[in-house]
Each structure stands twice: as C-alpha cells, then as structure tokens.
XYZ file of C-alpha atoms in Angstrom:
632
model
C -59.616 -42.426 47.811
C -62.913 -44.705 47.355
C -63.629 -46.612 44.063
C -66.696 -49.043 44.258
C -67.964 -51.838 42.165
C -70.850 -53.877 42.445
C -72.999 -56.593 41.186
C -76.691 -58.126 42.442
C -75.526 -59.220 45.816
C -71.983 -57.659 45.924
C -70.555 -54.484 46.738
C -66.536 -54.113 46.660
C -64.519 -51.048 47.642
C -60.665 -49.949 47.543
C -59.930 -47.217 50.484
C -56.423 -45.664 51.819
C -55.995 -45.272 55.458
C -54.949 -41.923 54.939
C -57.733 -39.172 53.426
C -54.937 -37.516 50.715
C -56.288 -37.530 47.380
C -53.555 -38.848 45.514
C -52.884 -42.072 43.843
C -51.963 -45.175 46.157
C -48.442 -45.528 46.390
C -46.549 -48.996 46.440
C -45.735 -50.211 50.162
C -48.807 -47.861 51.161
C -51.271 -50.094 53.179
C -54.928 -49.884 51.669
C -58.572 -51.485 52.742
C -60.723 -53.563 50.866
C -64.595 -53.561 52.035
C -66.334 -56.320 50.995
C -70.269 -56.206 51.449
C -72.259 -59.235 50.651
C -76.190 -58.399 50.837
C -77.075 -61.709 50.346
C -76.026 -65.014 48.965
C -78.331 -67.578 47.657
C -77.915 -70.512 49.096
C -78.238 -71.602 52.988
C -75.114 -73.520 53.272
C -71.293 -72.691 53.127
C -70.512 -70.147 50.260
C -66.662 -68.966 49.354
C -65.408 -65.763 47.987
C -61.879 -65.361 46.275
C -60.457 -61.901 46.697
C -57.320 -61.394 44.351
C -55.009 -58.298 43.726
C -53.008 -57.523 40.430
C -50.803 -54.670 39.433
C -50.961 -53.545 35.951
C -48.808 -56.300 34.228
C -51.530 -58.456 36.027
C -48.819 -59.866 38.211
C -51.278 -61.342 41.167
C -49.695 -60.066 44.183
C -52.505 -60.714 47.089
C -55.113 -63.031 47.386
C -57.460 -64.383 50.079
C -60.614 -67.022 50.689
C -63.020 -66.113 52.895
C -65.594 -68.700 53.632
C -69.433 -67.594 54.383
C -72.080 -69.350 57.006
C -74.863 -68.498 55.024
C -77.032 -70.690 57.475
C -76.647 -68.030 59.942
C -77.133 -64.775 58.309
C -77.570 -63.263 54.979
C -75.252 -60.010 55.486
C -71.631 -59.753 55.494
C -69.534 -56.883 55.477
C -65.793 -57.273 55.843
C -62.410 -55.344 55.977
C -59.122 -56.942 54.100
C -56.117 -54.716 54.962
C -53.629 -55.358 52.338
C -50.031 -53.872 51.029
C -49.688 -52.066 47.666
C -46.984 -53.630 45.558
C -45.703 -54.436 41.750
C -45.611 -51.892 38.528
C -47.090 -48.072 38.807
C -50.058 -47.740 36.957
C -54.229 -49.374 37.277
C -54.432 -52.310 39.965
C -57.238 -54.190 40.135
C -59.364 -56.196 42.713
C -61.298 -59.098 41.500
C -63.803 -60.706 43.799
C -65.883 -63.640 42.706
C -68.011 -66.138 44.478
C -68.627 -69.534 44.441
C -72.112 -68.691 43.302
C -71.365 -67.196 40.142
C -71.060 -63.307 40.530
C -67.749 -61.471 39.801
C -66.909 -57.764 40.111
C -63.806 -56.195 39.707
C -62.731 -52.679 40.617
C -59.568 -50.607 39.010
C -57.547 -48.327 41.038
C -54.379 -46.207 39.900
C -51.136 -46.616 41.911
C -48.061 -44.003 41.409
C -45.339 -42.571 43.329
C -42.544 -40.396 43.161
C -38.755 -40.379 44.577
C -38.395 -39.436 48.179
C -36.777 -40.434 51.482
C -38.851 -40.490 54.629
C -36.694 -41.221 57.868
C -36.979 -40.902 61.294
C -34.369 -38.134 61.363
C -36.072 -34.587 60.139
C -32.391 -33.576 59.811
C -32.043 -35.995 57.208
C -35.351 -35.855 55.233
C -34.893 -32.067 55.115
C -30.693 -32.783 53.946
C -32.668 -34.221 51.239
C -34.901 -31.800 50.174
C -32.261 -29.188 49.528
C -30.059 -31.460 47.667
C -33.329 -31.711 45.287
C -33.784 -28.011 45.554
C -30.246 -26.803 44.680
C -30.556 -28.993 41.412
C -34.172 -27.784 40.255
C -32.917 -24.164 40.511
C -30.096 -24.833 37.973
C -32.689 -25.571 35.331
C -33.023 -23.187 32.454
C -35.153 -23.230 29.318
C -34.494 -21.733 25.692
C -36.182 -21.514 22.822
C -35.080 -22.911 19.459
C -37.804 -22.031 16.643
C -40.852 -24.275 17.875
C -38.896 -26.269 20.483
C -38.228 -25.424 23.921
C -34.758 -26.783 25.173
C -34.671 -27.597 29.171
C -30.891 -27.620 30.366
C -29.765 -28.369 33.817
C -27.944 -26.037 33.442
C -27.124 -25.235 29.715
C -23.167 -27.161 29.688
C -22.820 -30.363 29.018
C -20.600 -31.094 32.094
C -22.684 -29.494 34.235
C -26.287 -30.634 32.707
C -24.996 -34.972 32.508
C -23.577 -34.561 35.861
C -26.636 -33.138 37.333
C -28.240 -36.365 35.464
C -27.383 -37.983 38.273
C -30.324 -36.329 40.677
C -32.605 -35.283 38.515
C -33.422 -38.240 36.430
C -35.194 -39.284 39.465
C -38.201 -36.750 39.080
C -37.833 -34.924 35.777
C -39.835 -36.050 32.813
C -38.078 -34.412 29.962
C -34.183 -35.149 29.700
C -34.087 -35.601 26.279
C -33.771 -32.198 24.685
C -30.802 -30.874 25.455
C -29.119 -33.723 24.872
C -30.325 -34.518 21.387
C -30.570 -31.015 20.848
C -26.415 -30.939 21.015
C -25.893 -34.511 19.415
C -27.747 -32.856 16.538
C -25.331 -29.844 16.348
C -22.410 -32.630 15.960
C -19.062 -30.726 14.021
C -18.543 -32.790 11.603
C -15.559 -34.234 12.682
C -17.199 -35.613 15.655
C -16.452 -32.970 17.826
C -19.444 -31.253 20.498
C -19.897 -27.602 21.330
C -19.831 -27.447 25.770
C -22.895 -25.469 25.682
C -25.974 -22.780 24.785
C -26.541 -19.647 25.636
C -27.454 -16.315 24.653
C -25.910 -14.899 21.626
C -24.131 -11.859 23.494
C -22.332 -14.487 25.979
C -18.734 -13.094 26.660
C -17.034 -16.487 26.161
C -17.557 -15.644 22.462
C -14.230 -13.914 23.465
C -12.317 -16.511 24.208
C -12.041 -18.581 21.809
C -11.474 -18.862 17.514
C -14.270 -18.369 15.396
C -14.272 -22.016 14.576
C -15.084 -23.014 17.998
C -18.784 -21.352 18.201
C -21.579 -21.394 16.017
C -24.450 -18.413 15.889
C -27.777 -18.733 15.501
C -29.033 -14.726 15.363
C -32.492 -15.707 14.381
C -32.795 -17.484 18.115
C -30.768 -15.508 19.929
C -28.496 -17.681 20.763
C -24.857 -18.899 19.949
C -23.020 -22.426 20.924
C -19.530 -22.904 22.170
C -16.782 -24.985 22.499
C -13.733 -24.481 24.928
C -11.115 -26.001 22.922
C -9.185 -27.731 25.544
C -11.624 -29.663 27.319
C -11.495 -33.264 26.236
C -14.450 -34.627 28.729
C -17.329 -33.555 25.865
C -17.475 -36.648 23.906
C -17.494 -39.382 26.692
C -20.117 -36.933 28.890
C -22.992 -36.938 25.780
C -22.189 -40.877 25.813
C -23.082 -41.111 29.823
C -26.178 -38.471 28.774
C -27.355 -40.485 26.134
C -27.497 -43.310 28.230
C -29.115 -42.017 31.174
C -32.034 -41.417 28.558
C -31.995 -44.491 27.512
C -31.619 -46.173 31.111
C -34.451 -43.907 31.752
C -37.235 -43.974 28.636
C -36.505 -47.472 27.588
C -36.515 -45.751 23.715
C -34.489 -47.753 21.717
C -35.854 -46.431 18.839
C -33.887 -43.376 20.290
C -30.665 -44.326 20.958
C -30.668 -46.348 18.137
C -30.873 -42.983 16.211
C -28.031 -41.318 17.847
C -25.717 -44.243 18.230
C -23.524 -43.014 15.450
C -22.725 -39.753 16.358
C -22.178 -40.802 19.790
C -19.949 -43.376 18.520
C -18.219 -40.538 15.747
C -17.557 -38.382 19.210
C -15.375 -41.306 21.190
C -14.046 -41.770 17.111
C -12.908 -38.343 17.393
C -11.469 -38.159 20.587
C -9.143 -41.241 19.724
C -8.322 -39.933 16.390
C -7.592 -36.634 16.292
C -3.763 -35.824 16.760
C -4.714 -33.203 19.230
C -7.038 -35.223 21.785
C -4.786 -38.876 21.355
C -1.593 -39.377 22.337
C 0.066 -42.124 20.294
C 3.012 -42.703 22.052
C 0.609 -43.905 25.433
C -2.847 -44.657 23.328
C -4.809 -42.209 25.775
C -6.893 -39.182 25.494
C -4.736 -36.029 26.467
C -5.160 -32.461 27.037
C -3.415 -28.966 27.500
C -1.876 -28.824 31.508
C -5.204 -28.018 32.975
C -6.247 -28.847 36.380
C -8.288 -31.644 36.144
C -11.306 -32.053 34.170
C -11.037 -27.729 33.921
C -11.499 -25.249 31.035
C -7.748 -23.418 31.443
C -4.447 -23.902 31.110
C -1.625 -22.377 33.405
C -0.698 -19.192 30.948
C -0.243 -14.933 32.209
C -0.317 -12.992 30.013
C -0.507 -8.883 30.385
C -3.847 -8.630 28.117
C -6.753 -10.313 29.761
C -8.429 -10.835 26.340
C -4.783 -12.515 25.063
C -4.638 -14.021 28.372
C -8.275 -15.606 28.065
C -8.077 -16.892 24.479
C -4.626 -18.263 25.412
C -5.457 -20.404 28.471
C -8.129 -22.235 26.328
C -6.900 -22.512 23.211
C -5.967 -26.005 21.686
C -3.106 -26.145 19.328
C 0.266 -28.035 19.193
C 2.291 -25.449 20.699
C 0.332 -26.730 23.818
C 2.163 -28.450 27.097
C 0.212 -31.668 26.894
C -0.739 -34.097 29.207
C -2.540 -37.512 29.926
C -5.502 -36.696 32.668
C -7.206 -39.930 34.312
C -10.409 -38.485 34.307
C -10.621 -37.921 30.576
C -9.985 -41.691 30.327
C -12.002 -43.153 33.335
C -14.722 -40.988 31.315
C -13.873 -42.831 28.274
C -13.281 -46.008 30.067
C -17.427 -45.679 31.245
C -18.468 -44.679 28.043
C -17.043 -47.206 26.257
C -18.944 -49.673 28.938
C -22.423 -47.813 28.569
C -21.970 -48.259 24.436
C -21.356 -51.333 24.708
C -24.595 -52.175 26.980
C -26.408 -50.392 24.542
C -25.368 -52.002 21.689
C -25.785 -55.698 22.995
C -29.218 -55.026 24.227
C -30.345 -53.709 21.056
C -28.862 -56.883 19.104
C -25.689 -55.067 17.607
C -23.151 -58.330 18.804
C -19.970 -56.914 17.099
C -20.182 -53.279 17.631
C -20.974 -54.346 21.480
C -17.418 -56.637 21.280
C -15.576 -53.807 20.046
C -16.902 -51.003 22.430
C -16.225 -53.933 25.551
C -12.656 -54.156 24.018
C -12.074 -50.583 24.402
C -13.282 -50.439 27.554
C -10.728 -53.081 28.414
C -7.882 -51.051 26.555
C -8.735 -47.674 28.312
C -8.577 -49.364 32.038
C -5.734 -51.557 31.534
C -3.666 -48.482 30.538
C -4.630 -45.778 31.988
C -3.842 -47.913 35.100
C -0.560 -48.527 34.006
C 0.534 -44.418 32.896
C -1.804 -43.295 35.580
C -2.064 -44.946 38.890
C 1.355 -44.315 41.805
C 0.549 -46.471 43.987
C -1.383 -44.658 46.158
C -3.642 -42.908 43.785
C -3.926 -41.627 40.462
C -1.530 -39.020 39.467
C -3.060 -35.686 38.397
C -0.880 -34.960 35.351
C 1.092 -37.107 33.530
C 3.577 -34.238 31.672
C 4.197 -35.110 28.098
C 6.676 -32.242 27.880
C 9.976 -33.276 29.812
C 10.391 -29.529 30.400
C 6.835 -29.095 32.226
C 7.205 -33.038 34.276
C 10.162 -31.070 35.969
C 8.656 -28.155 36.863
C 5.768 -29.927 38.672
C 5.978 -32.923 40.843
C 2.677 -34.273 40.982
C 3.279 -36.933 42.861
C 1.618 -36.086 45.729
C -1.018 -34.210 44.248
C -4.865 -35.691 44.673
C -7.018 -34.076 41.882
C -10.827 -34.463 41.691
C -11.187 -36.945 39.049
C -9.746 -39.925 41.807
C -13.511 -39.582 43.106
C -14.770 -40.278 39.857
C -12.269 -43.251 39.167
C -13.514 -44.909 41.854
C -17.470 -44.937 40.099
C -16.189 -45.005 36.571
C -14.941 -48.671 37.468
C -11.166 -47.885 36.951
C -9.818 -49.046 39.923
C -9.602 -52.343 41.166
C -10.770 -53.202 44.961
C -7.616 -53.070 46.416
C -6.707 -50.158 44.728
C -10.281 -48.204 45.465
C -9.686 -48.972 48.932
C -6.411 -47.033 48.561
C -8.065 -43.907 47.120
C -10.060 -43.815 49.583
C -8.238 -44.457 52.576
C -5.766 -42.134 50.934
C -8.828 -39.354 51.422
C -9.338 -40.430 54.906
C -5.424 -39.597 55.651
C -5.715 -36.366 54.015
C -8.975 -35.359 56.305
C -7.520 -36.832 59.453
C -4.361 -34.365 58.925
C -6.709 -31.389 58.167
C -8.971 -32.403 61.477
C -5.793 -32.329 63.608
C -4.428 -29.086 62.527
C -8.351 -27.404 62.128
C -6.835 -26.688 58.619
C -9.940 -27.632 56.369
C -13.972 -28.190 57.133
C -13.899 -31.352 54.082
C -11.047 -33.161 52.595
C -12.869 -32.928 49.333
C -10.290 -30.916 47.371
C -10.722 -30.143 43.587
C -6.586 -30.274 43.697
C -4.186 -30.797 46.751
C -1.789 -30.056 47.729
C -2.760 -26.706 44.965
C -0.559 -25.103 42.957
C 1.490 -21.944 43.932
C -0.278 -20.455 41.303
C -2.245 -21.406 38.551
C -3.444 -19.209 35.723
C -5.139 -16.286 37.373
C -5.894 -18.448 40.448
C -3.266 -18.244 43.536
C -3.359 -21.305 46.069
C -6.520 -22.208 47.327
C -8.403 -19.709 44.855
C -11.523 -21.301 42.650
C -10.588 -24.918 41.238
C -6.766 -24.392 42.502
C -7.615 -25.869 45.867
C -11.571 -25.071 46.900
C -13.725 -27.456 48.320
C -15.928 -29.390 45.866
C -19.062 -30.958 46.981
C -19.254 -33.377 43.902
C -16.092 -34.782 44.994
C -17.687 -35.412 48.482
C -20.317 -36.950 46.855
C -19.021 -39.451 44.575
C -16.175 -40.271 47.346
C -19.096 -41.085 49.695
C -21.283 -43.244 47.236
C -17.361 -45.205 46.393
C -17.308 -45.587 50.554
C -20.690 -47.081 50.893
C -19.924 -49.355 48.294
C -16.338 -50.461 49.370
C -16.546 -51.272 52.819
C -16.417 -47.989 54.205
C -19.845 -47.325 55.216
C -19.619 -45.006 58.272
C -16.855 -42.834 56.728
C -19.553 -42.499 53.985
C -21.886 -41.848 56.582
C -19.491 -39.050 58.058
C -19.393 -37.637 54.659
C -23.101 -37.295 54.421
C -23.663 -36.110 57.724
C -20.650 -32.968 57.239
C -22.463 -31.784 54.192
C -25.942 -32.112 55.791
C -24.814 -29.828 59.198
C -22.889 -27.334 56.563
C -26.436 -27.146 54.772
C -28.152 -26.696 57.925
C -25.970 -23.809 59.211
C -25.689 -22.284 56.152
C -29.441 -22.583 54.567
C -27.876 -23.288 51.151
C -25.426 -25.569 49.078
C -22.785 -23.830 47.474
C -20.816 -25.022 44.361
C -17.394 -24.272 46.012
C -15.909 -23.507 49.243
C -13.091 -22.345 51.067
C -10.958 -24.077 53.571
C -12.746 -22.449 56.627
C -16.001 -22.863 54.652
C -17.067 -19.735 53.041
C -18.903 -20.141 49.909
C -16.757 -19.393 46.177
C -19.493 -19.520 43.972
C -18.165 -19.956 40.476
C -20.305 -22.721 39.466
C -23.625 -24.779 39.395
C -24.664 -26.096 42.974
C -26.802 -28.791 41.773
C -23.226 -30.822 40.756
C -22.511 -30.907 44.183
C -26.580 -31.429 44.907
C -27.109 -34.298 42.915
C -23.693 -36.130 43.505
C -24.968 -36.476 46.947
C -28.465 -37.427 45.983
C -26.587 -40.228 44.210
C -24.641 -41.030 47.026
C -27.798 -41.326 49.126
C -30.089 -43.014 46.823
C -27.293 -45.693 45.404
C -25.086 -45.687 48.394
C -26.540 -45.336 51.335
C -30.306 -46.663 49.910
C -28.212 -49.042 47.413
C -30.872 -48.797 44.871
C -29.353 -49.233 41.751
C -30.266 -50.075 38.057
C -28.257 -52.529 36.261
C -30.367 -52.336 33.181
C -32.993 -50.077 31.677
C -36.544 -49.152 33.573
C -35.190 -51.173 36.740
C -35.659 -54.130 35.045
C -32.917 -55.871 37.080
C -32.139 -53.889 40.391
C -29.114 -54.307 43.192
C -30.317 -53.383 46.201
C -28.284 -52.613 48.729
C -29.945 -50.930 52.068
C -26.908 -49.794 54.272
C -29.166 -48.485 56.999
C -27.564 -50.878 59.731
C -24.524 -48.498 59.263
C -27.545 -45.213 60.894
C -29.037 -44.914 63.816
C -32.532 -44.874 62.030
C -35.248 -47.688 63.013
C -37.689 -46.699 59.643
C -36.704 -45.858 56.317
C -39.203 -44.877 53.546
C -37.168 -44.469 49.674
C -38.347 -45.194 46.593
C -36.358 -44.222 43.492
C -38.743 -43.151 39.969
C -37.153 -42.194 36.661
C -39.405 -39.021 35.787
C -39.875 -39.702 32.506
C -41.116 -42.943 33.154
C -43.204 -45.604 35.453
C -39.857 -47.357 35.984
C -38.961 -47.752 40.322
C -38.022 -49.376 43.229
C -38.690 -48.459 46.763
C -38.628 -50.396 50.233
C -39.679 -49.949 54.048
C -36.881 -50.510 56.273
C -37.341 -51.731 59.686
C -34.214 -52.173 62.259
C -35.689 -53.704 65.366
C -32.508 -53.402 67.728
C -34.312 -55.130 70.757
C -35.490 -58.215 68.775
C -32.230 -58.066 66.394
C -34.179 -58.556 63.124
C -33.803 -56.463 60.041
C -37.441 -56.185 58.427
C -37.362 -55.160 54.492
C -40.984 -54.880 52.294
C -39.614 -53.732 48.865
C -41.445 -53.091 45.633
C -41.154 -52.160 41.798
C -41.332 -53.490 38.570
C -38.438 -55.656 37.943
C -38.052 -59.287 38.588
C -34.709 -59.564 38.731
C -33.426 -58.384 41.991
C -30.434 -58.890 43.929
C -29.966 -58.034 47.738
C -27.089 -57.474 49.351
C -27.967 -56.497 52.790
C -25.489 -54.545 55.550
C -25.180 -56.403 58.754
C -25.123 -54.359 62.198
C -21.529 -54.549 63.271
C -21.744 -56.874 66.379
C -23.784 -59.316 64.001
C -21.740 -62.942 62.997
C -24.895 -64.883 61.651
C -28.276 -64.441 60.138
C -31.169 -66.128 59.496
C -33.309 -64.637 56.151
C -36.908 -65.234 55.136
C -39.547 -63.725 52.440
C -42.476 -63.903 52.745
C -41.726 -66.468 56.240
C -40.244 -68.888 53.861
C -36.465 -69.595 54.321
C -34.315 -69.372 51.296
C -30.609 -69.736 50.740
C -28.368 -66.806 50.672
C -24.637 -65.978 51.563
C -23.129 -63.906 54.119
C -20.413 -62.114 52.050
C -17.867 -59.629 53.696
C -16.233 -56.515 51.753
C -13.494 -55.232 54.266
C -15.129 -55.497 57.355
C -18.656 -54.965 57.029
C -20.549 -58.365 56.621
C -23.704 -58.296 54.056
C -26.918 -61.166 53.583
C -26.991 -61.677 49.382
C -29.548 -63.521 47.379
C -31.848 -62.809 44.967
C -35.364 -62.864 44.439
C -37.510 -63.117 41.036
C -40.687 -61.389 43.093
C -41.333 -57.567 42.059
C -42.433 -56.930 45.551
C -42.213 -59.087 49.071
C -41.484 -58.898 52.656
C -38.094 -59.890 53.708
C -36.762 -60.845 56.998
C -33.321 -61.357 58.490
C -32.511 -62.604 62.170
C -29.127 -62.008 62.960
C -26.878 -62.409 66.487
C-alpha cells in the first residue's frame, strides 16, 4: 500500500512493510517517508509528524528538527504502530515554515488468531469452518432470511462464533420476533413447507406459508424459545449498536419472558420457575413408547397437563441471563423502571432456582413435580448439560462454579482411569436405561457434546482453572486433527452421532478461545468498555496475534502477546476502539511479584488471585498502548 501527499517543498507517504494489498490492520507496523526538497530558510527548521485514527484520537507523534545550514534535502523513514478505531487514519505533517499536508489511509481488520503453534491456528480455522457450513438462506417474498442454521437454539447459540465475522445477524431473528403468537409464544424454526415435523405436532403449533414454500414450527415442550430470542436480540444489539432496533422489538421480547412466566403450562406456581415435560435437558422429547411411531412422535412432544412436569435449571439460568441482558438494554436506552424490574427478576430467577435446583455438588437435572415420576428416577447423581451453561449464565456463585467444575474434572479422571470415555462432556450422566427411543448412551441419552466442552472450558479459564481449560481445548483440537472434521455428537470411544448442527459445538469453542483463553470480552455494546483477559502464561506460546470484530460492524479489540521466558517479562500492545478497558493479566505460575508499565510509565495495579492462579489488574482509558509487566 502507498498513498502520497504533497505540497511545494514536501512530499509525505504511508507504506506497509508487507506488499499485500489490503487495508492496514491495527498493531500492523507501517512506514512513513518524509521527503523535504527544500526548506527556505538556512537555519534550524522543525517538522511535526502526527497520527490520528478516525475519531481523530492522536495516537503517534514526532519532531524532527532540520540543519538546513547543511543541506537542502531530507528524506526520512518513521516506523510507527497502527492503533485506535477501524476506518481512515490520517498523517499530518507541518513545518515550522508554514506548509502542511496531510495524507488519509484506511485501516480494517477482521477476527483471527495467529500463534506460534500451526496446530492451534489451524484448531481455529475449523471451528470457523464447521459454523459457516451450517448457514442456510430462504426466501420470504423480497427478503432473503440467513439462518445459522434455521432453529432458534441452534442459530443464537451459534451467535456465539459467528458474530465475530458475519455482517447480517439480524434477519432471522427479527424475521421470528415478527411471527410472535400472540400470546407471546415463538415458533423453534423455518423450513420448507413439506418438513416431516409437520407430523409431530397439533395444527396450532405451525403456521404455513404455501406462497413461500415454507412452514414454521413449534415443538410444544421446549421452554428455552423465549429467553434464546432475548440472548439473540441482544447479540444484535451488542453487535450493531441500533437502538433504534431493539427499541422496536423490546416488547415482544419482553411479551415472550411474559409468557413463559404466565402461562399455567410453562410456570410452576407452587416453586415460581419455568417448567417443562420430563425431557432431558434443554431437549425436544419426553420419555413416552408408544407402538405407533406417528402416536409415539406427537406424544413425546406434546404439551398438555396430562404431562409429568418438571423444573429444568437450564430453562431458568436461560431466563436468569435474559432477564440480565433486558435489563442492560433497557437502562442504556433510558428506560430506568423497566431496567429495575427486569434486574429484579434476574435476582428472583437466581436466588431460586439455586435454592430448588442446586445439591450441593451441582445442579440437579430434574426436579420431578409428580411424586410418582421423583421415585422412579433418582437424579441425584445425574450431571446434565445445562451445568455448563450455569456456570456462563451467572447462576452459580464462585464457590459453587468451582464445584461444577471440579465435579467435571472427577467425572473425567474416573473415565481416564478405566479408558471408559475420550471427553467427560456428557449431554446426561450417568444416562438413562432408556429414554424415549434412545437406549443408554444413544443420541442426547449419554453422547458426547462438544458445546458442553466448550462452555465448561471458557467457565475454567475464567475460574481459576486455566490449564484444565487448556486440556479441554487441546482434546478437541487433536480429535479435529485425527478426524478432519467436528462432529455435533459423539460416542464414548469417539465415533461421530451426527444428529445435529456442528457449528454449536464449533462456536462454543470459538467462545471459549476468544473470551477464555484470549479474555476478550465486551461488557457493553461495540466494545465500548472491554475486559481483557490474555491467559497465554497458562501455553507454551511466546507470540500471540487475536483480534476480535463484530461483522456487522467496525467495533474490536485485538493485542500482540509477547512471553519472554528468559527475561521474565510479559509484553502486551493492544488496540480498538473503546476507552474503557480493564486488564486482568495471568501470571506464569512460579511468578510472586510484578512490576507493570504502558507506554514505560509505571502505574498502579493489583495482583489479584482467583484459586491459585495470580493475575496483574488495572485499567487503562487509552484505545491502544504498549503494556509491560516484569514479574519474578
């Protein structure tokens, strides 16, 4: 890239190091040549050479003083370091004689890890591949719908990768908001009008649209719907900035949590939580055989009060979440009250659901609300799915996340000994003898569930459990590697089961990467106010390239990690467009003090320790800088 400007006796130019044609990317060192033809006087001139990034935050600047007595041609080369909000930099050179010029150059970048581990960078890659191949498109009379894939569940889960590099994420989810029943209530998903799942369920559950092609559906017994377009809707948000948006489809998202606390079917009274048909998990069947498989499949989904209910966790860690998102949303757009009363909820939906729900160890898959189902199944011992998800959703305390997980460490050092299981990361265990059409084992009863690795690693990273995160990661990277795919679900001697989307599994573990390992993470909208929290010290990798970008929008944050063992500094040039940042920095093991600097100025900071792993913290109101910690 070259872009010139010049005046009478000045020439300026912006050059990359590198001979790509693309945009200059943020930490990416650049050149600026300077070429003075001649000045006009014969004594000491000065030029001022200044840097700003699109919100005209100044982020380099340098004098350079001229001996004019000597010559009357200077040419010089200022190597300097891309840094602030995406978009047209500019250089501005003027001289103490009066002449200006100023030159414009674009700056963009894009999400991506760069290590020094191939294995890793590659790991990556197919985590980003196995989500972009669960996209599919429809068409609704003039507007084209992209799903990822075409459920709800599956599409806001997968959220969590590809909001990172896709630009449009707002039409399937307004595109369902706008179908809203008007009770509240969501259909699960599109598809084509022939789909057999028109089969399984009442009339009133689906809707047809024969002039599209294509029909929508609910599965009656689900009761995650309403709290999943809430974490949608707010991804959007997080990721446009459009208030004007969400401000539009605040209602119905609040009529949906309405509904789901209302209805006599989806709210128990008695414990003031959402509950559901015995199902496992966050699932789409109950445990019913019949002899007709059509009976059988209409059956195991229906919703009606002749149902064996129960109270699920997950439904209310769900509802817990998107109770907190609503209530972000609402005080940032100026709605005070409305934000109190979504924060109270949230408040009422962790309190209890802590107190019917959690055993001690964990939380309890099923709480029976039929005396005649509790004693058929003891599920006291049995660790379903949705604990991964607590421990994100914010349900758990810290003592009790650390139970979770070290209650998934027992579980996996039990399988390791007896060569029982490749991953501890169960959808259910111990499984059911049966359950439905599914023996022990079989599909969700038991199979191996790469979102649940994901979200348990991203819950390590962040509580103190770093390199059993780390072990997570590095399992599912060497099963990727062997087998040249990710798989949705697999068996206990790791054979794929299909019977799902991939990219759930995919981007779970991009999330874990990105905001556990990387510990880049948005506490606002756009990245306005970022926690970052590198946990690189737990690797063995000296340089670390990430940068996190919404798609739909110039919003990031990226560093350049640098873990000089020999000279026991950690070295940290970071970069985006907030100004609000807080760092909270992992410590190599052996380290018991530090020493931290940006920009070679000392600042103050804290040395804060979450189980055993010791992390630097302070914060910094500088979109982009150079940090440096000394520890021994």
């Amino acid at each position: 890239m070259l872009v010139t400007g010049s005046s009478k006796n000045l020439t300026v130019s912006v050059k990359r190091l590198t001979t790509t044609p693309y945009p200059l990317r943020p930490l990416e060192n650049a050149i600026i040549e300077l070429t003075i033809v001649s000045s006009p006087k014969k004594n000491k001139e000065k030029v001022t050479l200044e840097v700003y990034d699109s919100e005209d935050w100044l982020y380099y600047t340098k004098n350079i003083s001229l001996d004019s007595s000597s010559k009357d041609h200077f040419k010089f080369l200022e190597h300097f370091t891309v840094m602030g909000a995406l978009g047209n930099h500019k250089v501005l050179v003027t001289t103490s004689w009066g002449e200006k010029v100023k030159v414009s150059f674009p700056v963009d970048t894009y999400t991506s890890i760069n290590t020094d581990s191939r294995n890793f960078d590659r790991f990556f890659d197919q985590l980003v591949f196995a989500v972009k191949k669960d996209e599919q498109l429809f068409k609704v009379g003039d507007k084209w719908i992209r799903c990822n894939p075409s459920w709800i569940r599956d599409h806001v889960h997968e959220m969590k990768g590809y909001k990172y590099w896709e630009t449009d994420i707002k039409s399937f989810i307004e595109h369902m908001l706008d179908l809203q029943m008007v009770n509240g209530a969501y259909y699960d998903f599109i598809s084509h009008i022939d789909d057999p799942h028109k089969n399984f369920v009442g009339k009133e559950w689906q809707r047809e649209d024969k002039e599209n092609n294509v029909i929508y559906i609910r599965i009656p017994v689900e009761a995650d719907l309403e709290y999943l377009l809430v974490e949608g809707a707010y991804t959007v948000w997080q990721t446009t900035g459009d208030n004007d948006w969400i401000k539009r489809y605040l209602p119905k998202l609040e009529k949906g949590l309405e509904y789901i606390m209302t209805d006599p079917l989806r709210w128990d009274s008695t414990y003031q939580l959402v509950k559901r048909p015995f199902t496992i998990d966050t699932w789409d069947f109950t445990n019913y055989l019949f002899e007709d498989d059509l009976k059988t499949n209409i059956k195991i989904r229906e919703l009606s009060p002749e149902n064996p209910f129960c109270i699920m966790h997950g439904d209310n860690s769900g509802m817990l979440e998107a109770c907190v998102f609503l209530s972000a949303i609402c005080k940032n757009i100026g709605y005070t009250d409305k934000a109190r009363y979504w924060e109270e909820k949230a408040k009422h939906f962790k309190e209890q659901t802590n107190k019917v729900c959690w055993n001690g160890k964990f939380y309890t898959h099923q709480i029976h609300l039929d005396p005649k189902e509790a004693e058929l199944y003891d599920e006291s011992e049995r660790l379903s799915l949705s604990n991964a998800y607590d421990l994100n959703r914010g349900l758990p305390n810290y003592e009790q996340a650390v139970s979770i997980i070290k209650e998934y460490q027992r579980r996996w050092e039990r399988d390791k000994k007896t060569g029982n299981s490749w991953a501890e990361w169960y959808s259910i265990d111990p499984p059911y003898e049966r359950f439905s059409f599914y023996k022990a084992g079989q599909y969700i009863n038991g199979g191996i569930l790469p979102a649940v690795g994901g979200e348990l690693a991203k819950a390590s990273f962040r509580n103190g459990f770093e390199g059993y995160g780390l072990d997570i990661l590095n399992r599912f990277m060497e099963k990727i590697e062997k087998d040249s795919f990710v798989g949705f679900l697999y068996t206990k001697d790791g054979k794929d089961m299909g019977g799902g989307p991939p990219g759930w599994g995919a981007a779970s573990f991009i999330s874990a990467v990105i905001e556990g390992l990387g510990g880049i993470e948005d506490k606002a909208i756009l990245f306005r106010k970022v926690h970052c929290s590198p946990r690189w010290a737990v690797t063995d990798y000296k340089e670390v390239f990430i940068t996190a970008k919404y798609g739909p929008s110039n919003a990031y944050f990226g560093y350049k990690f640098s873990h000089l063992k020999g000279s026991k500094e950690i070295r940290i040039e970071y970069s985006g467009n907030s100004q609000d940042n807080f760092f909270h920095i992992l410590l190599p093991k052996e380290s018991k003090y530090a020493d931290v600097k940006i920009n070679g100025n000392s600042i103050r900071f804290n040395i804060n320790k979450v189980k055993e792993s010791l992390y630097v913290d302070f914060t910094t109101n500088q979109k982009g800088g150079t940090i440096s910690i000394s520890y021994r």
